[in-house]
Amino acid sequence: MKVRDAVLADAEEISVFLQELAALGKRSLPSDEAYVISHYIAHADKVRCSVVEDVDGTLLGLQILKRASEGNTYGVTAGWGIIGTHVRPSAGRRGVGRALFAETFDAARQAGLEKIDATIGASNPEGLGYYEAVGFRTYKTNEGSVSKCLELTAETAPVPK
Ligand SMILES: CC(C)(COP(=O)(O)OP(=O)(O)OC[C@H]1O[C@@H](n2cnc3c(N)ncnc32)[C@H](O)[C@@H]1OP(=O)(O)O)[C@@H](O)C(=O)NCCC(=O)NCCS
């Protein structure tokens, strides 16, 4: 597995596995290529958008880290990071999410982010378990969702690669 920056040419393949997630009821946001480009690969507030590539070149997952702008639609404090993670269903629980986060963590540090928000559906045990596993902790519960935060202090341990 290799982690690298997402490029526009990845949009089609990413869209396919996002549609697979949607078909399994694990995604409710749009999954088309245009959305992948505008909201992930080329978003104006992007700090890092990474993909994991398998040895045969298949894309196994995507992680996006954005910087929250004033009045962002997620209701996240301006200046915090906002993270999203999407792993191809057939590649689940193989460490793709962990590999992505190691890159994202470095990017967050380099960008000087102090906190990252992850908002997850309250009935999404894999999402909740994943973000807990990489160090996020619940700071807010909303109707139907749970918001977790990772604080990046000088003492925050780096994520093993
Ligand atoms: C959540 C998700 C990103 C996890 O990605 P992944 O590549 O499967 O995660 P990893 O294999 O790196 O697992 C890391 C840790 O997360 C936790 N985790 C992963 N899948 C889990 C599951 N199904 N149930 C509980 N915990 C889980 C575990 O602690 C795991 O560590 P372990 O395998 O050593 O026990 C992936 O399942 C996914 O894309 N789900 C659909 C979309 C989604 O829910 N995104 C996140 C919320 S928006």
PDB file of C-alpha atoms and ligand atoms in Angstrom:
ATOM      1  CA  MET A   1       0.000   0.000   0.000  1.00  0.00           C
ATOM      2  CA  LYS A   2       1.194   3.489  -0.835  1.00  0.00           C
ATOM      3  CA  VAL A   3      -0.246   6.812   0.345  1.00  0.00           C
ATOM      4  CA  ARG A   4      -0.051   9.739  -2.063  1.00  0.00           C
ATOM      5  CA  ASP A   5      -1.783  13.030  -2.854  1.00  0.00           C
ATOM      6  CA  ALA A   6      -5.070  12.658  -4.712  1.00  0.00           C
ATOM      7  CA  VAL A   7      -5.039  14.043  -8.268  1.00  0.00           C
ATOM      8  CA  LEU A   8      -7.926  14.980 -10.566  1.00  0.00           C
ATOM      9  CA  ALA A   9      -7.498  11.765 -12.556  1.00  0.00           C
ATOM     10  CA  ASP A  10      -8.415   9.778  -9.405  1.00  0.00           C
ATOM     11  CA  ALA A  11     -11.928  11.242  -9.270  1.00  0.00           C
ATOM     12  CA  GLU A  12     -13.576   8.555 -11.403  1.00  0.00           C
ATOM     13  CA  GLU A  13     -12.264   5.638  -9.351  1.00  0.00           C
ATOM     14  CA  ILE A  14     -12.956   7.390  -6.051  1.00  0.00           C
ATOM     15  CA  SER A  15     -16.511   8.032  -7.222  1.00  0.00           C
ATOM     16  CA  VAL A  16     -16.973   4.304  -7.867  1.00  0.00           C
ATOM     17  CA  PHE A  17     -16.072   3.244  -4.342  1.00  0.00           C
ATOM     18  CA  LEU A  18     -18.055   6.111  -2.808  1.00  0.00           C
ATOM     19  CA  GLN A  19     -21.063   4.758  -4.725  1.00  0.00           C
ATOM     20  CA  GLU A  20     -20.339   1.310  -3.259  1.00  0.00           C
ATOM     21  CA  LEU A  21     -20.353   2.836   0.233  1.00  0.00           C
ATOM     22  CA  ALA A  22     -23.630   4.614  -0.559  1.00  0.00           C
ATOM     23  CA  ALA A  23     -25.202   1.367  -1.808  1.00  0.00           C
ATOM     24  CA  LEU A  24     -24.301  -0.226   1.530  1.00  0.00           C
ATOM     25  CA  GLY A  25     -25.962   2.653   3.413  1.00  0.00           C
ATOM     26  CA  LYS A  26     -22.580   3.925   4.617  1.00  0.00           C
ATOM     27  CA  ARG A  27     -22.713   7.260   2.785  1.00  0.00           C
ATOM     28  CA  SER A  28     -25.465   9.801   2.236  1.00  0.00           C
ATOM     29  CA  LEU A  29     -23.550  12.622   0.507  1.00  0.00           C
ATOM     30  CA  PRO A  30     -23.213  12.776  -3.303  1.00  0.00           C
ATOM     31  CA  SER A  31     -20.683  10.376  -4.849  1.00  0.00           C
ATOM     32  CA  ASP A  32     -20.328  11.657  -8.414  1.00  0.00           C
ATOM     33  CA  GLU A  33     -17.008  12.728  -9.923  1.00  0.00           C
ATOM     34  CA  ALA A  34     -17.876  16.424  -9.907  1.00  0.00           C
ATOM     35  CA  TYR A  35     -18.572  16.253  -6.169  1.00  0.00           C
ATOM     36  CA  VAL A  36     -15.327  14.360  -5.527  1.00  0.00           C
ATOM     37  CA  ILE A  37     -13.405  17.100  -7.313  1.00  0.00           C
ATOM     38  CA  SER A  38     -15.221  20.107  -5.841  1.00  0.00           C
ATOM     39  CA  HIS A  39     -15.505  18.840  -2.258  1.00  0.00           C
ATOM     40  CA  TYR A  40     -12.352  16.760  -1.910  1.00  0.00           C
ATOM     41  CA  ILE A  41      -9.534  16.867  -4.475  1.00  0.00           C
ATOM     42  CA  ALA A  42      -9.786  20.549  -5.382  1.00  0.00           C
ATOM     43  CA  HIS A  43     -11.642  22.101  -2.452  1.00  0.00           C
ATOM     44  CA  ALA A  44     -10.530  25.662  -1.746  1.00  0.00           C
ATOM     45  CA  ASP A  45     -10.063  24.938   1.983  1.00  0.00           C
ATOM     46  CA  LYS A  46      -8.102  21.721   1.415  1.00  0.00           C
ATOM     47  CA  VAL A  47      -5.084  21.131   3.606  1.00  0.00           C
ATOM     48  CA  ARG A  48      -4.415  17.607   2.304  1.00  0.00           C
ATOM     49  CA  CYS A  49      -6.360  15.069   0.277  1.00  0.00           C
ATOM     50  CA  SER A  50      -4.676  11.673   0.183  1.00  0.00           C
ATOM     51  CA  VAL A  51      -5.428   8.329  -1.393  1.00  0.00           C
ATOM     52  CA  VAL A  52      -4.099   4.864  -0.665  1.00  0.00           C
ATOM     53  CA  GLU A  53      -3.074   2.841  -3.684  1.00  0.00           C
ATOM     54  CA  ASP A  54      -2.767  -0.940  -3.625  1.00  0.00           C
ATOM     55  CA  VAL A  55       0.243  -2.684  -5.227  1.00  0.00           C
ATOM     56  CA  ASP A  56      -1.764  -3.107  -8.452  1.00  0.00           C
ATOM     57  CA  GLY A  57      -2.710   0.584  -8.517  1.00  0.00           C
ATOM     58  CA  THR A  58      -6.283   0.118  -7.224  1.00  0.00           C
ATOM     59  CA  LEU A  59      -7.369   3.006  -5.018  1.00  0.00           C
ATOM     60  CA  LEU A  60      -8.408   1.712  -1.600  1.00  0.00           C
ATOM     61  CA  GLY A  61      -9.360   4.857   0.267  1.00  0.00           C
ATOM     62  CA  LEU A  62      -9.466   8.623   0.491  1.00  0.00           C
ATOM     63  CA  GLN A  63      -8.995  11.072   3.342  1.00  0.00           C
ATOM     64  CA  ILE A  64      -9.636  14.799   3.166  1.00  0.00           C
ATOM     65  CA  LEU A  65      -8.475  17.398   5.665  1.00  0.00           C
ATOM     66  CA  LYS A  66      -9.847  20.930   5.273  1.00  0.00           C
ATOM     67  CA  ARG A  67      -9.419  24.079   7.292  1.00  0.00           C
ATOM     68  CA  ALA A  68     -12.787  25.270   8.625  1.00  0.00           C
ATOM     69  CA  SER A  69     -13.666  28.650   7.154  1.00  0.00           C
ATOM     70  CA  GLU A  70     -15.888  31.281   8.828  1.00  0.00           C
ATOM     71  CA  GLY A  71     -19.519  30.178   8.632  1.00  0.00           C
ATOM     72  CA  ASN A  72     -18.693  26.712   7.261  1.00  0.00           C
ATOM     73  CA  THR A  73     -21.680  24.454   6.690  1.00  0.00           C
ATOM     74  CA  TYR A  74     -20.434  21.920   9.258  1.00  0.00           C
ATOM     75  CA  GLY A  75     -20.684  24.371  12.172  1.00  0.00           C
ATOM     76  CA  VAL A  76     -17.045  23.716  13.067  1.00  0.00           C
ATOM     77  CA  THR A  77     -15.049  26.498  14.739  1.00  0.00           C
ATOM     78  CA  ALA A  78     -13.180  28.513  12.101  1.00  0.00           C
ATOM     79  CA  GLY A  79      -9.516  27.561  11.955  1.00  0.00           C
ATOM     80  CA  TRP A  80      -9.997  23.970  13.113  1.00  0.00           C
ATOM     81  CA  GLY A  81      -9.380  21.092  10.732  1.00  0.00           C
ATOM     82  CA  ILE A  82     -12.299  19.055   9.384  1.00  0.00           C
ATOM     83  CA  ILE A  83     -11.597  15.458   8.393  1.00  0.00           C
ATOM     84  CA  GLY A  84     -13.434  12.877   6.306  1.00  0.00           C
ATOM     85  CA  THR A  85     -12.419   9.281   5.529  1.00  0.00           C
ATOM     86  CA  HIS A  86     -13.776   6.866   2.936  1.00  0.00           C
ATOM     87  CA  VAL A  87     -12.379   3.363   2.475  1.00  0.00           C
ATOM     88  CA  ARG A  88     -13.393   1.001  -0.347  1.00  0.00           C
ATOM     89  CA  PRO A  89     -15.722  -1.551   1.284  1.00  0.00           C
ATOM     90  CA  SER A  90     -13.667  -4.534   0.071  1.00  0.00           C
ATOM     91  CA  ALA A  91     -10.538  -3.036   1.706  1.00  0.00           C
ATOM     92  CA  GLY A  92     -11.973  -2.456   5.180  1.00  0.00           C
ATOM     93  CA  ARG A  93     -10.048  -3.275   8.349  1.00  0.00           C
ATOM     94  CA  ARG A  94      -6.721  -3.672   6.548  1.00  0.00           C
ATOM     95  CA  GLY A  95      -5.080  -0.566   7.909  1.00  0.00           C
ATOM     96  CA  VAL A  96      -6.007   1.755   5.036  1.00  0.00           C
ATOM     97  CA  GLY A  97      -7.580   4.259   7.428  1.00  0.00           C
ATOM     98  CA  ARG A  98      -4.569   4.204   9.719  1.00  0.00           C
ATOM     99  CA  ALA A  99      -2.168   4.700   6.778  1.00  0.00           C
ATOM    100  CA  LEU A 100      -4.178   7.670   5.555  1.00  0.00           C
ATOM    101  CA  PHE A 101      -4.240   9.270   8.973  1.00  0.00           C
ATOM    102  CA  ALA A 102      -0.476   9.095   9.379  1.00  0.00           C
ATOM    103  CA  GLU A 103      -0.173  11.381   6.320  1.00  0.00           C
ATOM    104  CA  THR A 104      -3.023  13.621   7.371  1.00  0.00           C
ATOM    105  CA  PHE A 105      -1.569  14.033  10.844  1.00  0.00           C
ATOM    106  CA  ASP A 106       1.713  15.263   9.360  1.00  0.00           C
ATOM    107  CA  ALA A 107      -0.169  17.653   7.080  1.00  0.00           C
ATOM    108  CA  ALA A 108      -2.166  19.028  10.020  1.00  0.00           C
ATOM    109  CA  ARG A 109       1.026  19.645  11.954  1.00  0.00           C
ATOM    110  CA  GLN A 110       2.682  21.342   8.991  1.00  0.00           C
ATOM    111  CA  ALA A 111      -0.395  23.528   8.503  1.00  0.00           C
ATOM    112  CA  GLY A 112      -0.336  24.566  12.149  1.00  0.00           C
ATOM    113  CA  LEU A 113      -3.803  23.216  12.948  1.00  0.00           C
ATOM    114  CA  GLU A 114      -4.470  22.924  16.655  1.00  0.00           C
ATOM    115  CA  LYS A 115      -7.677  20.877  16.550  1.00  0.00           C
ATOM    116  CA  ILE A 116      -9.366  18.579  14.060  1.00  0.00           C
ATOM    117  CA  ASP A 117     -13.090  17.807  14.045  1.00  0.00           C
ATOM    118  CA  ALA A 118     -14.503  14.471  12.915  1.00  0.00           C
ATOM    119  CA  THR A 119     -18.291  14.304  12.840  1.00  0.00           C
ATOM    120  CA  ILE A 120     -19.664  10.784  12.517  1.00  0.00           C
ATOM    121  CA  GLY A 121     -23.158   9.312  12.353  1.00  0.00           C
ATOM    122  CA  ALA A 122     -24.194   8.160  15.820  1.00  0.00           C
ATOM    123  CA  SER A 123     -25.085   4.743  14.396  1.00  0.00           C
ATOM    124  CA  ASN A 124     -21.784   4.242  12.549  1.00  0.00           C
ATOM    125  CA  PRO A 125     -19.733   1.976  14.826  1.00  0.00           C
ATOM    126  CA  GLU A 126     -16.855   1.598  12.344  1.00  0.00           C
ATOM    127  CA  GLY A 127     -16.496   5.355  11.936  1.00  0.00           C
ATOM    128  CA  LEU A 128     -16.724   5.953  15.679  1.00  0.00           C
ATOM    129  CA  GLY A 129     -14.273   3.127  16.392  1.00  0.00           C
ATOM    130  CA  TYR A 130     -11.855   4.314  13.720  1.00  0.00           C
ATOM    131  CA  TYR A 131     -11.584   7.893  14.932  1.00  0.00           C
ATOM    132  CA  GLU A 132     -11.225   6.747  18.552  1.00  0.00           C
ATOM    133  CA  ALA A 133      -8.454   4.386  17.429  1.00  0.00           C
ATOM    134  CA  VAL A 134      -6.448   7.217  15.858  1.00  0.00           C
ATOM    135  CA  GLY A 135      -6.819   9.480  18.893  1.00  0.00           C
ATOM    136  CA  PHE A 136     -10.036  11.497  18.523  1.00  0.00           C
ATOM    137  CA  ARG A 137     -12.298  11.985  21.550  1.00  0.00           C
ATOM    138  CA  THR A 138     -15.972  12.995  21.746  1.00  0.00           C
ATOM    139  CA  TYR A 139     -16.543  16.685  22.520  1.00  0.00           C
ATOM    140  CA  LYS A 140     -20.101  17.164  21.286  1.00  0.00           C
ATOM    141  CA  THR A 141     -23.137  15.043  20.560  1.00  0.00           C
ATOM    142  CA  ASN A 142     -25.723  16.279  18.117  1.00  0.00           C
ATOM    143  CA  GLU A 143     -29.011  14.815  16.943  1.00  0.00           C
ATOM    144  CA  GLY A 144     -27.914  11.726  15.016  1.00  0.00           C
ATOM    145  CA  SER A 145     -24.200  12.441  15.073  1.00  0.00           C
ATOM    146  CA  VAL A 146     -21.179  12.546  17.321  1.00  0.00           C
ATOM    147  CA  SER A 147     -18.371  15.098  16.978  1.00  0.00           C
ATOM    148  CA  LYS A 148     -14.907  14.018  17.998  1.00  0.00           C
ATOM    149  CA  CYS A 149     -11.797  16.151  18.280  1.00  0.00           C
ATOM    150  CA  LEU A 150      -8.085  15.541  18.120  1.00  0.00           C
ATOM    151  CA  GLU A 151      -5.936  18.182  19.774  1.00  0.00           C
ATOM    152  CA  LEU A 152      -2.517  18.655  18.238  1.00  0.00           C
ATOM    153  CA  THR A 153      -0.345  19.884  21.054  1.00  0.00           C
ATOM    154  CA  ALA A 154       3.417  19.737  21.209  1.00  0.00           C
ATOM    155  CA  GLU A 155       2.946  16.571  23.280  1.00  0.00           C
ATOM    156  CA  THR A 156       0.569  14.805  20.871  1.00  0.00           C
ATOM    157  CA  ALA A 157       2.344  11.634  19.903  1.00  0.00           C
ATOM    158  CA  PRO A 158       3.014  11.246  16.182  1.00  0.00           C
ATOM    159  CA  VAL A 159       1.026   8.540  14.436  1.00  0.00           C
ATOM    160  CA  PRO A 160       3.206   5.527  13.594  1.00  0.00           C
ATOM    161  CA  LYS A 161       3.655   5.004   9.846  1.00  0.00           C
TER     162      LYS A 161
HETATM  163  C1  LIG B   1     -14.353   3.979   9.162  1.00  0.00           C
HETATM  164  C2  LIG B   1     -13.341   3.591   8.099  1.00  0.00           C
HETATM  165  C3  LIG B   1     -12.765   4.857   7.499  1.00  0.00           C
HETATM  166  C4  LIG B   1     -12.226   2.760   8.760  1.00  0.00           C
HETATM  167  O1  LIG B   1     -11.232   2.500   7.789  1.00  0.00           O
HETATM  168  P1  LIG B   1     -10.370   1.147   7.824  1.00  0.00           P
HETATM  169  O2  LIG B   1      -9.374   1.229   6.735  1.00  0.00           O
HETATM  170  O3  LIG B   1     -11.277  -0.014   7.810  1.00  0.00           O
HETATM  171  O4  LIG B   1      -9.666   1.274   9.241  1.00  0.00           O
HETATM  172  P2  LIG B   1      -8.338   0.516   9.722  1.00  0.00           P
HETATM  173  O5  LIG B   1      -8.275  -0.845   9.116  1.00  0.00           O
HETATM  174  O6  LIG B   1      -7.173   1.415   9.517  1.00  0.00           O
HETATM  175  O7  LIG B   1      -8.654   0.343  11.274  1.00  0.00           O
HETATM  176  C5  LIG B   1      -8.141   1.224  12.276  1.00  0.00           C
HETATM  177  C6  LIG B   1      -8.913   0.998  13.550  1.00  0.00           C
HETATM  178  O8  LIG B   1     -10.237   1.544  13.410  1.00  0.00           O
HETATM  179  C7  LIG B   1     -11.138   0.753  14.191  1.00  0.00           C
HETATM  180  N1  LIG B   1     -12.123   0.129  13.297  1.00  0.00           N
HETATM  181  C8  LIG B   1     -12.027  -0.060  11.966  1.00  0.00           C
HETATM  182  N2  LIG B   1     -13.122  -0.687  11.498  1.00  0.00           N
HETATM  183  C9  LIG B   1     -13.903  -0.926  12.564  1.00  0.00           C
HETATM  184  C10 LIG B   1     -15.166  -1.546  12.719  1.00  0.00           C
HETATM  185  N3  LIG B   1     -15.836  -2.068  11.671  1.00  0.00           N
HETATM  186  N4  LIG B   1     -15.704  -1.602  13.961  1.00  0.00           N
HETATM  187  C11 LIG B   1     -15.044  -1.076  15.025  1.00  0.00           C
HETATM  188  N5  LIG B   1     -13.830  -0.481  14.925  1.00  0.00           N
HETATM  189  C12 LIG B   1     -13.280  -0.397  13.710  1.00  0.00           C
HETATM  190  C13 LIG B   1     -10.316  -0.324  14.864  1.00  0.00           C
HETATM  191  O9  LIG B   1      -9.885   0.159  16.136  1.00  0.00           O
HETATM  192  C14 LIG B   1      -9.141  -0.443  13.912  1.00  0.00           C
HETATM  193  O10 LIG B   1      -7.985  -0.958  14.528  1.00  0.00           O
HETATM  194  P3  LIG B   1      -7.737  -2.565  14.580  1.00  0.00           P
HETATM  195  O11 LIG B   1      -8.098  -3.134  13.255  1.00  0.00           O
HETATM  196  O12 LIG B   1      -6.273  -2.651  14.900  1.00  0.00           O
HETATM  197  O13 LIG B   1      -8.643  -3.055  15.674  1.00  0.00           O
HETATM  198  C15 LIG B   1     -13.992   2.728   6.980  1.00  0.00           C
HETATM  199  O14 LIG B   1     -14.641   1.628   7.576  1.00  0.00           O
HETATM  200  C16 LIG B   1     -15.019   3.490   6.134  1.00  0.00           C
HETATM  201  O15 LIG B   1     -14.647   4.131   5.166  1.00  0.00           O
HETATM  202  N6  LIG B   1     -16.304   3.397   6.507  1.00  0.00           N
HETATM  203  C17 LIG B   1     -17.361   4.034   5.724  1.00  0.00           C
HETATM  204  C18 LIG B   1     -17.300   5.551   5.750  1.00  0.00           C
HETATM  205  C19 LIG B   1     -17.187   6.086   7.152  1.00  0.00           C
HETATM  206  O16 LIG B   1     -17.887   5.652   8.049  1.00  0.00           O
HETATM  207  N7  LIG B   1     -16.275   7.063   7.334  1.00  0.00           N
HETATM  208  C20 LIG B   1     -15.970   7.639   8.644  1.00  0.00           C
HETATM  209  C21 LIG B   1     -17.027   8.464   9.242  1.00  0.00           C
HETATM  210  S1  LIG B   1     -17.480   9.853   8.274  1.00  0.00           S
END
